[in-house]
Coordinates of N, CA and C in Angstrom, one line a residue:
M1 N 59.4 126.8 140.6 CA 59.6 125.4 140.9 C 59.0 125.2 142.3
A2 N 58.2 124.1 142.4 CA 57.5 123.8 143.6 C 58.4 123.2 144.6
H3 N 58.2 123.6 145.8 CA 59.0 123.0 146.9 C 58.3 121.7 147.4
S4 N 59.0 121.1 148.3 CA 58.6 119.8 148.8 C 58.0 120.0 150.2
F5 N 56.7 119.9 150.3 CA 56.0 120.0 151.6 C 55.7 118.6 152.1
Q6 N 55.7 118.4 153.4 CA 55.3 117.1 153.9 C 54.1 117.3 154.8
D7 N 53.1 116.4 154.6 CA 52.0 116.4 155.5 C 52.5 116.0 156.9
M8 N 52.0 116.7 157.9 CA 52.5 116.5 159.2 C 51.2 116.4 160.1
S9 N 51.4 115.8 161.2 CA 50.4 115.8 162.3 C 50.3 117.2 162.9
I10 N 49.2 117.7 163.2 CA 49.0 119.0 163.8 C 49.7 119.0 165.2
D11 N 49.9 117.8 165.8 CA 50.6 117.7 167.1 C 52.0 118.2 167.1
Y12 N 52.6 118.3 165.9 CA 53.9 118.8 165.7 C 54.0 120.3 165.6
F13 N 52.9 121.0 165.5 CA 52.9 122.4 165.3 C 53.0 123.1 166.7
E14 N 54.0 123.9 166.9 CA 54.2 124.7 168.1 C 54.5 126.1 167.7
C15 N 53.8 127.0 168.4 CA 54.1 128.4 168.2 C 53.6 129.2 169.4
N16 N 54.1 130.5 169.4 CA 53.5 131.5 170.3 C 52.6 132.2 169.4
P17 N 51.3 132.1 169.5 CA 50.3 132.7 168.6 C 50.4 134.2 168.6
F18 N 50.8 134.8 169.7 CA 50.9 136.3 169.7 C 52.0 136.8 168.8
N19 N 53.1 136.0 168.8 CA 54.2 136.4 167.9 C 53.9 135.9 166.4
T20 N 53.5 134.7 166.3 CA 53.4 134.1 165.0 C 52.2 134.7 164.2
I21 N 51.2 135.1 164.8 CA 50.0 135.7 164.1 C 50.2 137.2 164.2
G22 N 50.3 137.8 165.4 CA 50.2 139.2 165.5 C 51.5 140.0 165.1
Q23 N 52.6 139.4 165.1 CA 53.9 140.1 164.8 C 54.5 139.6 163.4
D24 N 54.5 138.3 163.2 CA 55.1 137.8 162.0 C 54.1 137.8 160.8
W25 N 52.8 137.8 161.1 CA 51.7 137.8 160.1 C 51.7 136.5 159.3
F26 N 50.7 136.5 158.4 CA 50.5 135.3 157.6 C 49.7 135.7 156.3
A27 N 49.6 134.8 155.4 CA 48.8 135.0 154.2 C 47.6 134.1 154.2
I28 N 46.5 134.7 153.8 CA 45.2 134.0 153.6 C 45.1 133.9 152.1
M29 N 44.8 132.7 151.6 CA 44.6 132.6 150.2 C 43.3 131.8 149.9
A30 N 42.6 132.3 148.9 CA 41.3 131.7 148.5 C 41.2 131.8 147.0
G31 N 40.4 131.0 146.4 CA 40.1 131.0 145.0 C 40.2 129.7 144.3
D32 N 40.2 129.7 143.0 CA 40.3 128.5 142.2 C 41.0 128.8 140.9
E33 N 40.9 127.9 139.9 CA 41.6 128.1 138.7 C 41.1 129.4 137.9
N34 N 39.9 129.9 138.3 CA 39.4 131.1 137.6 C 39.8 132.4 138.2
G35 N 40.5 132.3 139.4 CA 41.0 133.5 140.1 C 41.3 133.2 141.5
V36 N 42.5 133.6 141.9 CA 43.0 133.5 143.3 C 43.4 134.8 143.8
N37 N 43.5 134.9 145.1 CA 44.1 136.1 145.7 C 44.7 135.7 147.1
A38 N 45.7 136.4 147.4 CA 46.4 136.2 148.7 C 46.3 137.6 149.4
M39 N 46.1 137.6 150.7 CA 46.1 138.8 151.4 C 46.9 138.6 152.7
T40 N 47.4 139.7 153.3 CA 48.1 139.6 154.5 C 47.2 139.8 155.7
A41 N 47.4 139.0 156.7 CA 46.6 139.2 157.9 C 47.5 139.1 159.2
G42 N 47.1 139.8 160.2 CA 47.8 139.9 161.4 C 46.9 139.7 162.6
W43 N 45.6 139.4 162.3 CA 44.6 139.1 163.3 C 44.0 137.8 163.0
G44 N 43.8 137.0 164.0 CA 43.2 135.7 163.9 C 43.6 134.9 165.1
G45 N 43.4 133.6 165.0 CA 43.7 132.7 166.0 C 43.6 131.2 165.6
M46 N 44.0 130.4 166.5 CA 44.0 129.0 166.4 C 43.4 128.4 167.7
G47 N 42.7 127.3 167.5 CA 42.2 126.7 168.7 C 41.3 125.5 168.3
V48 N 40.4 125.2 169.3 CA 39.5 124.1 169.1 C 38.1 124.6 169.1
M49 N 37.3 124.3 168.2 CA 35.9 124.7 168.1 C 35.0 123.5 167.6
W50 N 34.0 123.2 168.3 CA 33.1 122.1 167.9 C 33.9 120.8 167.8
G51 N 34.9 120.6 168.7 CA 35.6 119.4 168.7 C 36.7 119.3 167.6
K52 N 36.9 120.3 166.9 CA 37.8 120.3 165.7 C 38.9 121.3 165.9
N53 N 40.1 121.0 165.4 CA 41.2 122.0 165.3 C 40.9 123.0 164.3
C54 N 41.0 124.3 164.6 CA 40.5 125.3 163.8 C 41.4 126.5 163.7
F55 N 41.3 127.2 162.6 CA 41.9 128.5 162.4 C 40.8 129.5 162.3
F56 N 40.9 130.6 163.0 CA 40.0 131.7 163.0 C 40.6 132.9 162.2
I57 N 39.9 133.4 161.2 CA 40.4 134.5 160.5 C 39.3 135.6 160.4
V58 N 39.7 136.8 160.3 CA 38.8 137.9 160.1 C 39.2 138.6 158.8
V59 N 38.2 138.9 157.9 CA 38.5 139.5 156.6 C 37.5 140.6 156.4
R60 N 38.0 141.8 156.1 CA 37.1 143.0 155.8 C 36.3 142.7 154.6
R61 N 35.0 143.1 154.7 CA 34.1 142.9 153.6 C 34.5 143.5 152.3
S62 N 35.3 144.5 152.3 CA 35.8 145.3 151.1 C 36.9 144.5 150.4
R63 N 37.5 143.5 151.0 CA 38.6 142.8 150.4 C 38.2 141.8 149.3
Y64 N 39.0 141.8 148.3 CA 38.8 140.8 147.2 C 38.8 139.4 147.7
T65 N 39.7 139.1 148.7 CA 39.8 137.8 149.3 C 38.5 137.4 149.9
H66 N 37.8 138.4 150.5 CA 36.5 138.1 151.1 C 35.5 137.5 150.1
E67 N 35.5 138.1 148.9 CA 34.6 137.7 147.8 C 35.0 136.3 147.5
L68 N 36.3 135.9 147.4 CA 36.7 134.6 147.0 C 36.4 133.6 148.1
L69 N 36.6 134.0 149.3 CA 36.3 133.1 150.5 C 34.8 132.7 150.5
D70 N 34.0 133.7 150.1 CA 32.5 133.3 150.2 C 32.1 132.4 149.0
K71 N 33.0 132.3 148.0 CA 32.6 131.4 146.9 C 33.2 130.0 147.1
Q72 N 34.2 129.8 147.9 CA 34.9 128.6 148.1 C 34.6 127.9 149.4
D73 N 34.7 126.6 149.5 CA 34.6 125.8 150.7 C 35.9 125.8 151.5
R74 N 37.0 126.0 150.9 CA 38.3 125.9 151.6 C 39.2 127.1 151.3
F75 N 40.1 127.3 152.2 CA 41.1 128.3 152.1 C 42.4 127.9 152.7
S76 N 43.5 128.6 152.4 CA 44.8 128.2 153.0 C 45.3 129.4 153.8
I77 N 46.2 129.0 154.8 CA 46.9 129.9 155.6 C 48.4 129.6 155.4
T78 N 49.2 130.6 155.1 CA 50.7 130.3 154.9 C 51.5 131.2 155.8
F79 N 52.4 130.6 156.5 CA 53.4 131.3 157.3 C 54.7 131.2 156.6
F80 N 55.6 132.3 156.7 CA 56.8 132.4 156.0 C 58.0 132.4 156.9
P81 N 59.2 131.9 156.4 CA 60.3 131.7 157.3 C 61.2 132.8 157.6
D82 N 61.2 133.9 156.9 CA 62.3 134.9 157.0 C 61.8 136.3 156.6
K83 N 62.8 137.2 156.6 CA 62.5 138.6 156.2 C 62.0 138.7 154.8
K84 N 62.4 137.8 153.9 CA 61.9 137.9 152.5 C 60.4 137.6 152.6
G85 N 60.0 136.7 153.4 CA 58.5 136.5 153.6 C 57.8 137.7 154.1
R86 N 58.5 138.4 155.0 CA 57.9 139.7 155.6 C 57.7 140.7 154.5
M87 N 58.7 140.8 153.6 CA 58.6 141.8 152.5 C 57.4 141.4 151.6
L88 N 57.3 140.1 151.3 CA 56.2 139.6 150.5 C 54.9 139.9 151.1
L89 N 54.7 139.7 152.5 CA 53.5 140.0 153.2 C 53.2 141.5 153.1
K90 N 54.2 142.4 153.2 CA 54.0 143.8 153.1 C 53.4 144.2 151.7
Y91 N 54.0 143.5 150.7 CA 53.5 143.8 149.4 C 52.0 143.3 149.2
L92 N 51.8 142.1 149.6 CA 50.4 141.5 149.5 C 49.4 142.3 150.3
G93 N 49.8 143.0 151.3 CA 48.9 143.8 152.1 C 48.7 145.2 151.6
S94 N 49.5 145.6 150.6 CA 49.5 147.0 150.1 C 48.8 147.2 148.8
V95 N 48.5 146.1 148.1 CA 47.8 146.3 146.8 C 46.6 145.3 146.8
S96 N 45.6 145.6 145.9 CA 44.4 144.8 145.8 C 44.6 143.8 144.6
G97 N 44.1 142.6 144.8 CA 44.1 141.6 143.8 C 43.0 141.9 142.7
R98 N 42.2 142.9 143.0 CA 41.2 143.3 142.0 C 41.9 144.1 140.9
D99 N 43.0 144.8 141.3 CA 43.7 145.7 140.4 C 44.9 145.1 139.7
E100 N 45.5 144.1 140.3 CA 46.7 143.5 139.6 C 46.8 142.0 140.1
D101 N 47.6 141.3 139.3 CA 47.9 139.9 139.6 C 49.0 139.9 140.7
K102 N 48.6 139.8 141.9 CA 49.6 139.9 143.0 C 50.6 138.8 143.0
I103 N 50.1 137.6 142.6 CA 51.0 136.4 142.6 C 52.1 136.6 141.6
K104 N 51.7 137.0 140.4 CA 52.7 137.2 139.3 C 53.6 138.3 139.6
N105 N 53.1 139.4 140.1 CA 53.9 140.6 140.3 C 54.8 140.4 141.5
S106 N 54.5 139.6 142.4 CA 55.4 139.3 143.6 C 56.4 138.2 143.3
R107 N 56.3 137.7 142.1 CA 57.2 136.6 141.7 C 57.2 135.4 142.7
T108 N 56.0 135.1 143.2 CA 55.9 133.9 144.0 C 55.3 132.8 143.2
T109 N 55.3 131.6 143.8 CA 54.8 130.5 143.1 C 53.5 130.0 143.7
L110 N 52.5 130.0 142.8 CA 51.2 129.5 143.2 C 51.2 128.0 143.1
N111 N 50.8 127.4 144.2 CA 50.7 125.9 144.3 C 49.3 125.6 144.7
Y112 N 48.9 124.3 144.6 CA 47.6 123.9 145.0 C 47.7 122.6 145.7
D113 N 46.8 122.4 146.7 CA 46.6 121.1 147.4 C 45.2 120.7 147.2
N114 N 44.9 119.7 146.4 CA 43.5 119.3 146.1 C 42.6 120.5 145.7
G115 N 43.2 121.4 144.9 CA 42.4 122.5 144.4 C 42.4 123.8 145.3
V116 N 43.1 123.7 146.4 CA 43.2 124.8 147.4 C 44.5 125.5 147.1
P117 N 44.5 126.8 146.8 CA 45.7 127.5 146.4 C 46.5 127.9 147.7
F118 N 47.8 127.9 147.6 CA 48.7 128.4 148.6 C 50.0 128.9 148.0
L119 N 50.7 129.7 148.8 CA 52.0 130.2 148.3 C 53.1 129.3 148.6
D120 N 53.8 128.8 147.6 CA 54.8 127.8 147.7 C 56.1 128.2 148.5
E121 N 56.3 129.5 148.6 CA 57.5 130.0 149.4 C 57.3 129.9 150.9
G122 N 56.2 129.5 151.4 CA 55.9 129.4 152.8 C 56.7 128.3 153.5
K123 N 56.7 128.3 154.8 CA 57.4 127.2 155.5 C 56.3 126.3 156.2
I124 N 55.1 126.9 156.4 CA 54.0 126.1 157.0 C 52.7 126.5 156.3
V125 N 51.9 125.5 156.0 CA 50.7 125.8 155.3 C 49.6 125.0 156.0
F126 N 48.5 125.7 156.2 CA 47.3 125.0 156.7 C 46.2 125.0 155.6
I127 N 45.6 123.9 155.4 CA 44.4 123.9 154.5 C 43.2 123.7 155.4
C128 N 42.3 124.7 155.2 CA 41.1 124.8 156.1 C 39.8 124.6 155.3
K129 N 38.9 124.0 155.9 CA 37.5 123.9 155.4 C 36.6 124.8 156.2
K130 N 35.9 125.7 155.5 CA 35.1 126.6 156.2 C 34.0 125.9 157.0
M131 N 33.8 126.3 158.2 CA 32.7 125.7 159.1 C 31.7 126.8 159.5
Y132 N 32.2 128.1 159.5 CA 31.4 129.2 160.0 C 31.8 130.5 159.4
R133 N 30.8 131.3 159.1 CA 31.0 132.7 158.7 C 30.0 133.6 159.5
G134 N 30.5 134.6 160.1 CA 29.6 135.5 160.9 C 30.1 136.9 160.7
E135 N 29.1 137.8 160.7 CA 29.4 139.2 160.5 C 29.7 139.9 161.9
I136 N 30.8 140.7 161.9 CA 31.1 141.5 163.0 C 30.3 142.8 162.9
A137 N 29.4 143.1 163.8 CA 28.5 144.2 163.7 C 28.7 145.2 164.9
P138 N 28.6 146.4 164.6 CA 28.8 147.4 165.7 C 27.9 147.3 166.9
E139 N 26.7 146.8 166.7 CA 25.8 146.6 167.9 C 26.2 145.5 168.8
D140 N 27.1 144.7 168.3 CA 27.6 143.5 169.2 C 28.8 143.8 170.0
F141 N 29.4 145.0 169.8 CA 30.6 145.3 170.6 C 30.1 145.7 172.1
I142 N 30.8 145.1 173.0 CA 30.5 145.4 174.4 C 31.4 146.6 174.7
D143 N 32.6 146.6 174.2 CA 33.5 147.8 174.4 C 33.3 148.7 173.1
P144 N 32.6 149.8 173.3 CA 32.4 150.7 172.1 C 33.7 151.3 171.6
G145 N 34.7 151.3 172.3 CA 36.0 151.9 171.8 C 36.5 151.1 170.6
I146 N 36.2 149.8 170.5 CA 36.7 149.0 169.4 C 36.1 149.6 168.1
D147 N 34.8 149.8 168.1 CA 34.2 150.4 166.9 C 34.8 151.7 166.6
A148 N 34.9 152.6 167.6 CA 35.5 153.9 167.3 C 36.9 153.9 166.8
E149 N 37.7 152.9 167.3 CA 39.1 152.9 166.9 C 39.4 152.2 165.6
W150 N 38.7 151.1 165.4 CA 39.0 150.2 164.2 C 38.1 150.2 163.0
Y151 N 36.9 150.8 163.3 CA 35.9 150.8 162.2 C 35.3 152.2 161.9
K152 N 36.1 153.2 161.9 CA 35.6 154.5 161.7 C 35.0 154.7 160.3
D153 N 35.5 153.8 159.3 CA 35.1 153.9 158.0 C 33.9 153.0 157.7
G154 N 33.5 152.2 158.7 CA 32.4 151.2 158.5 C 32.7 150.0 157.7
D155 N 34.0 149.7 157.5 CA 34.4 148.6 156.8 C 34.7 147.4 157.8
Y156 N 33.7 146.7 158.1 CA 33.7 145.7 159.1 C 34.3 144.4 158.6
H157 N 34.8 143.6 159.5 CA 35.3 142.2 159.2 C 34.1 141.2 159.3
D158 N 34.3 140.1 158.6 CA 33.6 138.9 158.9 C 34.5 137.9 159.5
L159 N 34.0 137.1 160.4 CA 34.7 136.0 161.0 C 34.5 134.7 160.3
Y160 N 35.6 134.1 160.0 CA 35.5 132.7 159.4 C 36.2 131.8 160.3
I161 N 35.6 130.6 160.6 CA 36.2 129.6 161.3 C 36.4 128.4 160.4
G162 N 37.6 128.0 160.2 CA 37.9 126.9 159.3 C 38.5 125.7 160.0
E163 N 38.0 124.5 159.8 CA 38.6 123.3 160.3 C 39.9 123.1 159.6
I164 N 41.0 122.8 160.4 CA 42.2 122.5 159.8 C 42.2 121.1 159.3
E165 N 42.2 120.9 158.0 CA 42.1 119.6 157.4 C 43.5 119.0 157.2
K166 N 44.5 119.9 156.9 CA 45.8 119.5 156.6 C 46.8 120.5 157.1
F167 N 47.9 120.0 157.6 CA 49.0 120.8 158.1 C 50.2 120.3 157.3
M168 N 50.9 121.2 156.6 CA 52.1 120.9 155.8 C 53.2 121.8 156.2
A169 N 54.4 121.2 156.2 CA 55.6 121.9 156.5 C 56.8 121.4 155.7
R170 N 57.8 122.3 155.6 CA 59.0 122.0 154.9 C 60.0 121.6 155.8

């Protein structure tokens, strides 16, 4: 059963990004009626770029969500309200959408906003339009310790910057 989300002005969104993103985590979702996937993320940011309110996400090139992000113009970000959401995020981050239907197996509800998938159990949803995609490359690190600590396997992230087109909350 779909929940009732209200479109809200981004001016009403308040958070400590270090807690909301880095500790509470969120789900990135991309795809269409031919295939969707959700993945857990704990890295990213929010801010203003090129005069637009944006969400910044990084996704490893090996992830199924990366493949879907590259095929679509839009993606969603979902934050969850409680420990049940944390358990869902742990699950979404532990299995690949290439191997199983994570939405079905997690017993979550897939919802869409103008064709953009999101998880209906969330408390806050951002619908974002891709504006930029760039590769994170080892030669660009000023601090070589980052490459040594986070990319020993060579599985680098790509950076996506998405304009926040819609902010919905329950």
